[in-house]
Short mmCIF file of C-alpha atoms and ligand atoms in Angstrom, two decimals:
data_model
loop_
_atom_site.label_atom_id
_atom_site.label_comp_id
_atom_site.label_asym_id
_atom_site.label_seq_id
_atom_site.Cartn_x
_atom_site.Cartn_y
_atom_site.Cartn_z
CA MET V 5 -9.54 5.10 33.49
CA THR V 6 -6.87 3.95 30.37
CA ASN V 7 -3.69 5.42 31.08
CA ALA V 8 -4.52 7.55 27.90
CA TYR V 9 -6.39 9.80 30.77
CA ILE V 10 -3.21 9.97 33.03
CA PRO V 11 -1.36 12.98 33.40
CA ASP V 12 2.18 12.36 33.11
CA GLY V 13 4.63 14.66 35.26
CA PRO V 14 5.24 17.68 32.63
CA THR V 15 0.77 17.80 32.64
CA GLN V 16 1.02 17.88 36.08
CA LEU V 17 3.30 20.51 36.84
CA ALA V 18 1.49 22.67 33.67
CA MET V 19 -1.98 22.22 35.69
CA PHE V 20 0.34 23.09 38.83
CA ARG V 21 1.39 26.39 37.05
CA LYS V 22 -2.27 27.21 36.27
CA MET V 23 -3.16 26.67 39.43
CA ALA V 24 -0.69 28.92 41.16
CA LEU V 25 -1.40 31.94 38.65
CA LEU V 26 -5.70 31.41 39.01
CA LYS V 27 -5.28 31.43 42.62
CA ILE V 28 -2.59 34.48 43.01
CA ASN V 29 -4.43 36.76 40.81
CA ASP V 30 -8.03 35.98 42.67
CA GLU V 31 -5.87 36.69 45.71
CA LYS V 32 -4.81 40.26 43.78
CA THR V 33 -7.65 40.97 42.97
CA ARG V 34 -9.69 41.08 46.02
CA ARG V 35 -6.27 43.28 47.41
CA ALA V 36 -6.72 45.46 44.67
CA ILE V 37 -10.62 46.00 45.12
CA SER V 38 -10.29 46.06 49.41
CA THR V 39 -7.38 48.21 49.05
CA GLY V 40 -8.83 51.02 46.58
CA ARG V 41 -6.23 50.26 43.78
CA LEU V 42 -9.13 49.36 41.53
CA VAL V 43 -13.50 49.17 41.16
CA MET V 44 -15.10 46.13 39.84
CA SER V 45 -17.24 43.96 40.80
CA PHE V 46 -15.46 40.35 41.51
CA TYR V 47 -16.98 37.08 41.63
CA SER V 48 -14.25 34.88 43.50
CA TYR V 49 -13.29 31.69 42.04
CA ARG V 50 -10.61 30.83 44.92
CA GLY V 51 -10.89 26.86 45.60
CA GLN V 52 -12.27 26.23 42.11
CA GLU V 53 -8.67 26.41 40.27
CA VAL V 54 -8.71 22.65 39.54
CA ILE V 55 -11.52 22.30 37.07
CA PRO V 56 -10.49 25.31 34.48
CA SER V 57 -6.31 24.04 35.14
CA ALA V 58 -7.20 20.27 34.04
CA LEU V 59 -9.49 21.24 30.93
CA ALA V 60 -7.12 23.98 29.49
CA VAL V 61 -4.46 21.21 29.14
CA ASN V 62 -6.26 19.35 27.23
CA LEU V 63 -7.49 22.44 25.17
CA ARG V 64 -5.95 23.53 22.49
CA ASP V 65 -5.95 27.88 21.36
CA THR V 66 -8.71 27.18 18.21
CA ASP V 67 -10.97 25.05 20.76
CA TYR V 68 -13.78 27.31 21.95
CA LEU V 69 -14.38 28.72 25.87
CA CYS V 70 -18.06 29.96 26.91
CA THR V 71 -17.90 31.10 30.11
CA ILE V 72 -19.83 33.05 32.95
CA TYR V 73 -19.42 36.28 35.37
CA ARG V 74 -17.33 33.82 37.94
CA GLY V 75 -14.88 32.54 35.26
CA ILE V 76 -11.80 34.86 35.37
CA HIS V 77 -10.32 31.50 36.22
CA ASP V 78 -11.51 29.50 32.88
CA MET V 79 -10.66 32.56 30.59
CA LEU V 80 -6.68 32.94 32.26
CA ALA V 81 -6.33 28.67 32.44
CA LYS V 82 -7.16 29.22 28.46
CA GLY V 83 -4.62 31.85 28.22
CA MET V 84 -5.90 35.32 28.16
CA PRO V 85 -2.83 37.42 28.74
CA LEU V 86 -2.31 38.50 31.86
CA LYS V 87 -1.98 42.39 31.27
CA ASP V 88 -5.12 41.94 28.46
CA LEU V 89 -7.48 40.78 31.27
CA TRP V 90 -6.09 43.74 33.92
CA ALA V 91 -6.38 46.57 31.51
CA GLU V 92 -10.09 45.08 31.13
CA VAL V 93 -11.23 44.94 34.01
CA ALA V 94 -10.23 48.21 34.90
CA GLY V 95 -12.27 49.70 32.23
CA ARG V 96 -8.69 50.47 30.14
CA MET V 97 -8.53 51.03 26.18
CA ASP V 98 -5.51 48.39 26.59
CA GLY V 99 -8.74 45.89 27.38
CA THR V 100 -9.76 43.12 25.66
CA CYS V 101 -12.50 44.99 24.61
CA LYS V 102 -10.94 48.19 24.96
CA GLY V 103 -12.76 49.05 28.37
CA LYS V 104 -16.30 48.54 27.00
CA GLY V 105 -17.10 45.06 27.93
CA GLY V 106 -15.10 44.61 31.67
CA PRO V 107 -15.49 42.24 34.47
CA MET V 108 -18.51 40.33 33.18
CA HIS V 109 -18.34 40.81 29.68
CA LEU V 110 -13.99 39.65 28.23
CA THR V 111 -13.71 38.24 24.84
CA TYR V 112 -10.11 37.22 23.57
CA PRO V 113 -11.08 35.03 20.47
CA ALA V 114 -7.10 34.39 19.46
CA LYS V 115 -7.30 31.91 22.53
CA GLY V 116 -10.47 30.85 21.63
CA ILE V 117 -12.74 32.85 24.34
CA MET V 118 -15.26 33.64 22.90
CA VAL V 119 -17.87 35.09 25.38
CA THR V 120 -18.78 35.73 29.00
CA THR V 121 -21.86 35.96 30.10
CA GLY V 122 -23.64 37.49 33.24
CA ILE V 123 -27.24 35.56 32.28
CA VAL V 124 -27.28 32.19 34.11
CA GLY V 125 -27.39 29.30 32.00
CA SER V 126 -26.29 31.70 28.71
CA SER V 127 -23.10 29.77 27.88
CA MET V 128 -24.82 26.61 27.01
CA PRO V 129 -26.43 27.78 23.56
CA ILE V 130 -23.24 29.74 22.69
CA ALA V 131 -20.89 27.11 23.15
CA ASN V 132 -23.58 24.92 21.01
CA GLY V 133 -23.49 27.51 18.10
CA LEU V 134 -19.66 28.11 18.11
CA GLY V 135 -19.84 23.75 18.09
CA TRP V 136 -22.21 23.18 15.18
CA GLY V 137 -19.61 25.81 13.02
CA ALA V 138 -16.96 23.81 14.00
CA GLN V 139 -19.16 20.87 12.83
CA LEU V 140 -20.07 22.35 9.56
CA GLN V 141 -16.40 23.20 8.79
CA GLY V 142 -15.56 20.17 9.41
CA ARG V 143 -13.09 20.85 11.97
CA ASP V 144 -12.82 18.87 15.24
CA ASP V 145 -12.21 21.50 17.34
CA VAL V 146 -14.05 21.32 20.46
CA SER V 147 -16.74 23.60 22.19
CA VAL V 148 -16.59 24.23 26.16
CA ALA V 149 -19.54 25.64 28.08
CA THR V 150 -18.82 25.79 31.66
CA PHE V 151 -21.41 27.16 33.87
CA GLY V 152 -22.61 27.09 38.10
CA ASP V 153 -24.82 24.47 39.43
CA GLY V 154 -27.75 26.98 39.47
CA ALA V 155 -27.81 27.10 36.08
CA ALA V 156 -28.69 23.54 35.13
CA ASN V 157 -31.92 24.24 37.03
CA ILE V 158 -32.45 26.65 33.68
CA GLY V 159 -34.33 25.54 30.64
CA ALA V 160 -31.20 26.48 28.62
CA PHE V 161 -29.47 24.22 30.17
CA HIS V 162 -32.03 20.99 29.24
CA GLU V 163 -32.33 22.29 25.78
CA SER V 164 -28.72 22.69 25.11
CA LEU V 165 -27.92 19.30 26.46
CA ASN V 166 -31.00 17.68 24.02
CA LEU V 167 -29.85 19.65 20.66
CA ALA V 168 -26.74 18.78 21.35
CA ALA V 169 -27.17 14.56 21.77
CA VAL V 170 -29.36 14.98 18.80
CA TRP V 171 -26.87 16.89 16.55
CA LYS V 172 -23.74 14.86 17.81
CA LEU V 173 -22.05 18.54 18.70
CA PRO V 174 -18.69 19.08 19.76
CA VAL V 175 -19.68 20.27 23.15
CA VAL V 176 -18.17 19.41 26.70
CA PHE V 177 -20.86 20.73 29.55
CA VAL V 178 -18.54 21.41 32.61
CA CYS V 179 -21.12 22.37 35.55
CA GLN V 180 -18.83 24.28 38.12
CA ASN V 181 -20.52 22.62 41.09
CA ASN V 182 -19.40 25.00 44.16
CA ARG V 183 -22.73 24.00 46.13
CA TYR V 184 -24.47 27.39 45.95
CA SER V 185 -26.26 29.61 43.71
CA GLU V 186 -25.46 33.43 45.05
CA HIS V 187 -27.15 33.11 48.36
CA THR V 188 -29.03 30.13 48.05
CA ALA V 189 -27.51 26.38 49.11
CA TYR V 190 -27.40 23.57 46.13
CA SER V 191 -30.13 21.18 47.90
CA THR V 192 -33.05 24.10 48.52
CA VAL V 193 -33.21 24.21 44.69
CA THR V 194 -31.98 20.87 43.26
CA PRO V 195 -33.94 17.78 44.27
CA ILE V 196 -31.56 15.29 42.95
CA GLU V 197 -28.01 14.23 44.30
CA ARG V 198 -26.04 14.40 41.45
CA ILE V 199 -26.67 16.82 37.88
CA SER V 200 -24.41 14.56 36.31
CA ASP V 201 -27.79 12.23 36.24
CA ARG V 202 -29.55 14.52 34.20
CA ALA V 203 -27.24 13.30 30.89
CA ALA V 204 -29.11 10.21 31.10
CA ALA V 205 -32.45 12.12 29.65
CA TYR V 206 -30.73 12.88 26.60
CA GLY V 207 -28.84 9.57 26.08
CA ILE V 208 -25.43 11.47 26.75
CA PRO V 209 -22.57 10.35 28.90
CA GLY V 210 -23.13 11.93 32.50
CA ILE V 211 -19.54 12.07 34.12
CA HIS V 212 -19.48 13.23 37.97
CA VAL V 213 -16.28 13.64 39.14
CA ASP V 214 -14.12 15.33 42.38
CA GLY V 215 -13.23 18.66 40.71
CA ASN V 216 -10.67 19.67 43.23
CA ASP V 217 -8.64 16.73 42.53
CA PRO V 218 -6.32 17.38 39.61
CA VAL V 219 -5.69 14.11 38.24
CA ALA V 220 -9.11 12.62 38.11
CA MET V 221 -10.69 16.05 36.82
CA TYR V 222 -7.97 15.77 33.80
CA ALA V 223 -9.10 12.20 33.29
CA ALA V 224 -12.82 13.37 33.04
CA ALA V 225 -12.13 16.35 30.62
CA ALA V 226 -9.10 14.30 28.51
CA GLU V 227 -11.80 11.58 28.02
CA ALA V 228 -14.70 14.14 27.12
CA ILE V 229 -12.67 16.17 24.88
CA ALA V 230 -11.36 13.04 23.00
CA ARG V 231 -14.90 12.00 22.28
CA ALA V 232 -16.21 15.24 21.23
CA ARG V 233 -13.50 15.63 19.04
CA ALA V 234 -13.96 12.55 17.19
CA GLY V 235 -17.18 13.30 16.60
CA GLU V 236 -19.02 11.05 18.82
CA GLY V 237 -20.79 14.20 20.85
CA PRO V 238 -21.17 16.19 24.02
CA THR V 239 -20.30 14.98 27.45
CA LEU V 240 -21.93 16.26 30.79
CA ILE V 241 -19.17 17.11 33.50
CA GLU V 242 -20.15 17.62 37.00
CA ALA V 243 -17.29 19.08 38.90
CA ILE V 244 -18.04 19.23 42.65
CA THR V 245 -15.75 21.68 44.25
CA PHE V 246 -16.44 25.19 46.81
CA ARG V 247 -16.14 28.69 46.73
CA PHE V 248 -14.50 30.08 49.37
CA ASN V 249 -15.87 33.42 49.11
CA GLY V 250 -18.99 34.90 49.33
CA HIS V 251 -20.75 35.34 45.77
CA VAL V 252 -19.29 38.21 44.63
CA PHE V 253 -17.16 40.67 46.42
CA GLY V 254 -18.84 42.52 49.54
CA ASP V 255 -21.01 39.25 50.55
CA PRO V 256 -19.84 37.97 54.07
CA ALA V 257 -21.59 34.63 53.00
CA GLY V 258 -23.02 34.69 56.34
CA TYR V 259 -25.65 32.32 54.91
CA ILE V 260 -22.35 29.63 54.64
CA PRO V 261 -22.82 27.20 57.30
CA LYS V 262 -18.99 27.84 59.46
CA GLU V 263 -18.59 23.90 59.71
CA GLU V 264 -19.29 23.58 56.13
CA LEU V 265 -16.43 26.47 54.77
CA GLN V 266 -14.35 25.14 57.49
CA THR V 267 -14.14 21.45 56.07
CA ALA V 268 -14.13 22.79 52.52
CA MET V 269 -11.50 25.24 53.09
CA ALA V 270 -9.25 22.53 55.41
CA ALA V 271 -9.64 20.33 51.64
CA ASP V 272 -8.11 23.56 49.93
CA PRO V 273 -6.89 21.69 46.57
CA TYR V 274 -3.92 23.80 46.34
CA PRO V 275 -1.84 23.15 49.05
CA ARG V 276 -2.99 19.41 49.22
CA TYR V 277 -1.38 19.08 45.10
CA ARG V 278 1.47 21.83 45.91
CA ALA V 279 2.21 18.59 48.86
CA LYS V 280 1.40 15.47 46.61
CA LEU V 281 3.73 16.79 43.73
CA ILE V 282 6.60 17.07 46.16
CA ALA V 283 6.02 14.20 47.80
CA GLU V 284 5.68 12.55 44.62
CA SER V 285 9.05 13.75 43.70
CA LEU V 286 7.49 15.80 40.47
CA ALA V 287 8.57 19.19 41.43
CA THR V 288 10.83 20.25 43.93
CA GLU V 289 9.92 23.02 46.90
CA ALA V 290 11.98 25.72 45.61
CA GLU V 291 10.68 24.88 41.57
CA LEU V 292 7.00 25.17 43.00
CA ALA V 293 8.14 28.49 44.86
CA GLU V 294 9.86 30.22 41.65
CA ILE V 295 6.78 29.36 39.96
CA GLU V 296 4.66 31.14 42.48
CA ALA V 297 6.93 34.18 42.53
CA ASP V 298 7.14 34.09 38.88
CA CYS V 299 3.21 34.44 38.76
CA GLU V 300 3.42 36.87 41.69
CA ALA V 301 5.51 39.27 39.50
CA GLN V 302 3.94 38.80 36.22
CA ILE V 303 0.26 40.16 37.57
CA GLU V 304 1.74 42.87 39.72
CA GLU V 305 3.40 43.81 36.17
CA ALA V 306 -0.27 43.43 34.63
CA ILE V 307 -1.86 45.47 37.15
CA ALA V 308 0.57 48.04 36.43
CA PHE V 309 0.60 47.91 33.07
CA ALA V 310 -3.51 48.24 33.18
CA LEU V 311 -3.47 51.26 35.67
CA ASN V 312 -1.20 52.81 33.43
CA SER V 313 -3.26 52.45 30.22
CA PRO V 314 -6.08 55.12 29.05
CA PHE V 315 -9.76 55.24 29.77
CA PRO V 316 -11.59 54.93 25.95
CA GLY V 317 -12.77 58.19 25.73
CA LEU V 318 -16.35 59.24 23.99
CA GLU V 319 -15.74 58.26 20.17
CA GLU V 320 -15.17 54.98 21.35
CA LEU V 321 -18.65 54.69 22.30
CA SER V 322 -20.56 54.15 19.39
CA SER V 323 -17.42 51.98 18.12
CA ASP V 324 -17.46 47.97 17.47
CA VAL V 325 -21.04 48.40 19.09
CA TYR V 326 -24.59 47.62 16.43
CA GLY V 327 -26.05 50.52 15.73
CA ALA V 328 -29.18 51.55 13.89
CA ALA V 329 -28.75 52.20 10.19
CA ALA V 330 -29.09 56.44 9.52
C1 TPP F 2 -31.52 34.27 33.65
C2 TPP F 2 -30.54 34.53 35.16
N1 TPP F 2 -31.15 35.16 36.59
C3 TPP F 2 -31.21 35.21 37.51
C4 TPP F 2 -29.79 35.56 37.66
C5 TPP F 2 -29.22 36.57 39.12
N2 TPP F 2 -27.86 35.71 39.09
C6 TPP F 2 -26.69 35.77 39.06
S1 TPP F 2 -25.49 34.76 39.60
C7 TPP F 2 -27.00 33.80 40.32
C8 TPP F 2 -26.56 32.28 40.78
C9 TPP F 2 -25.79 31.26 39.99
O1 TPP F 2 -25.50 30.30 40.86
P1 TPP F 2 -24.57 28.81 39.89
O2 TPP F 2 -24.97 29.00 38.50
O3 TPP F 2 -24.56 28.18 41.16
O4 TPP F 2 -23.16 29.39 39.52
P2 TPP F 2 -21.79 30.46 41.00
O5 TPP F 2 -22.17 31.86 41.04
O6 TPP F 2 -22.72 29.35 41.85
O7 TPP F 2 -20.91 29.86 40.03
C10 TPP F 2 -28.22 34.18 39.65
C11 TPP F 2 -29.44 33.50 40.16
C12 TPP F 2 -28.73 36.25 36.63
N3 TPP F 2 -28.13 36.17 36.84
N4 TPP F 2 -29.79 35.59 35.32
MG1 MG F 3 -22.49 27.69 41.88
#
């Protein structure tokens, strides 16, 4: 790791601010559903906050993000406004897609958030297309595809890595390996220890990193993004993490062995990073508590805004969508 890829104090705090927003937002979403305040499908990302936070501090608004159903952390970190996000997941007119996308199909191009997809593996070819567009137009913007460990067993993963390597596309493939695909454990569907090893088959760098360590994840993201920006082509990052909740809200996750879950939760990256920042005098307890209180207030304000926003009317159903010519 070169010095260029070591986050300075303000960057470390910027990562913490994002992690706090993501973590509190996940908690508030689950509470809103369980108390009947909101009805939505929700794929909790609690435990995976480090990856998008470390990526986002290395990205510009004009860089692209293609994410998945478990991607609200990716979108918030990249800058999706809370009010637009909550209004969309609540199916309201003030949402990013006027309530017609819902929690699995959010977009916010002003911040480069181009697609959220429920089709496993499909974030990668779309990211290639966006990266190709930037390359053809001579821009040095980068396209990031995030996806899960299960998606690395889909054909689109292999096709996308191959094409991106051949055309030297400015794409960063980020596999958030949370050890489970729906209810299926990693080793029962993936025959190799490291997904990052697959990069060798396409002649591109494959980085295996602790996705729960903000400093290590920052370095991996910064290096891959710099490489893509410089026209040197794609990188595959495999970031190891863990999903603290079931696949989707309501899934009790009985298939995760108790000890495995306990070990993962005991290593929760959020309190660990919080304590590290204080121990290294990068922030005081009071400063971090203030950041958390600020995030909480912003989220509450966004929920109230969303629940007061109108539902789209019938006339809205046929606008902004494709239709057959008369
Ligand atoms: C093409 C396709 N196949 C199957 C599914 C059903 N499905 C939804 S989520 C999921 C698991 C994906 O796991 P992973 O890629 O590890 O992502 P995670 O949910 O862990 O973030 C599956 C199989 C789907 N949505 N799309
Ligand atoms: Mg997974």
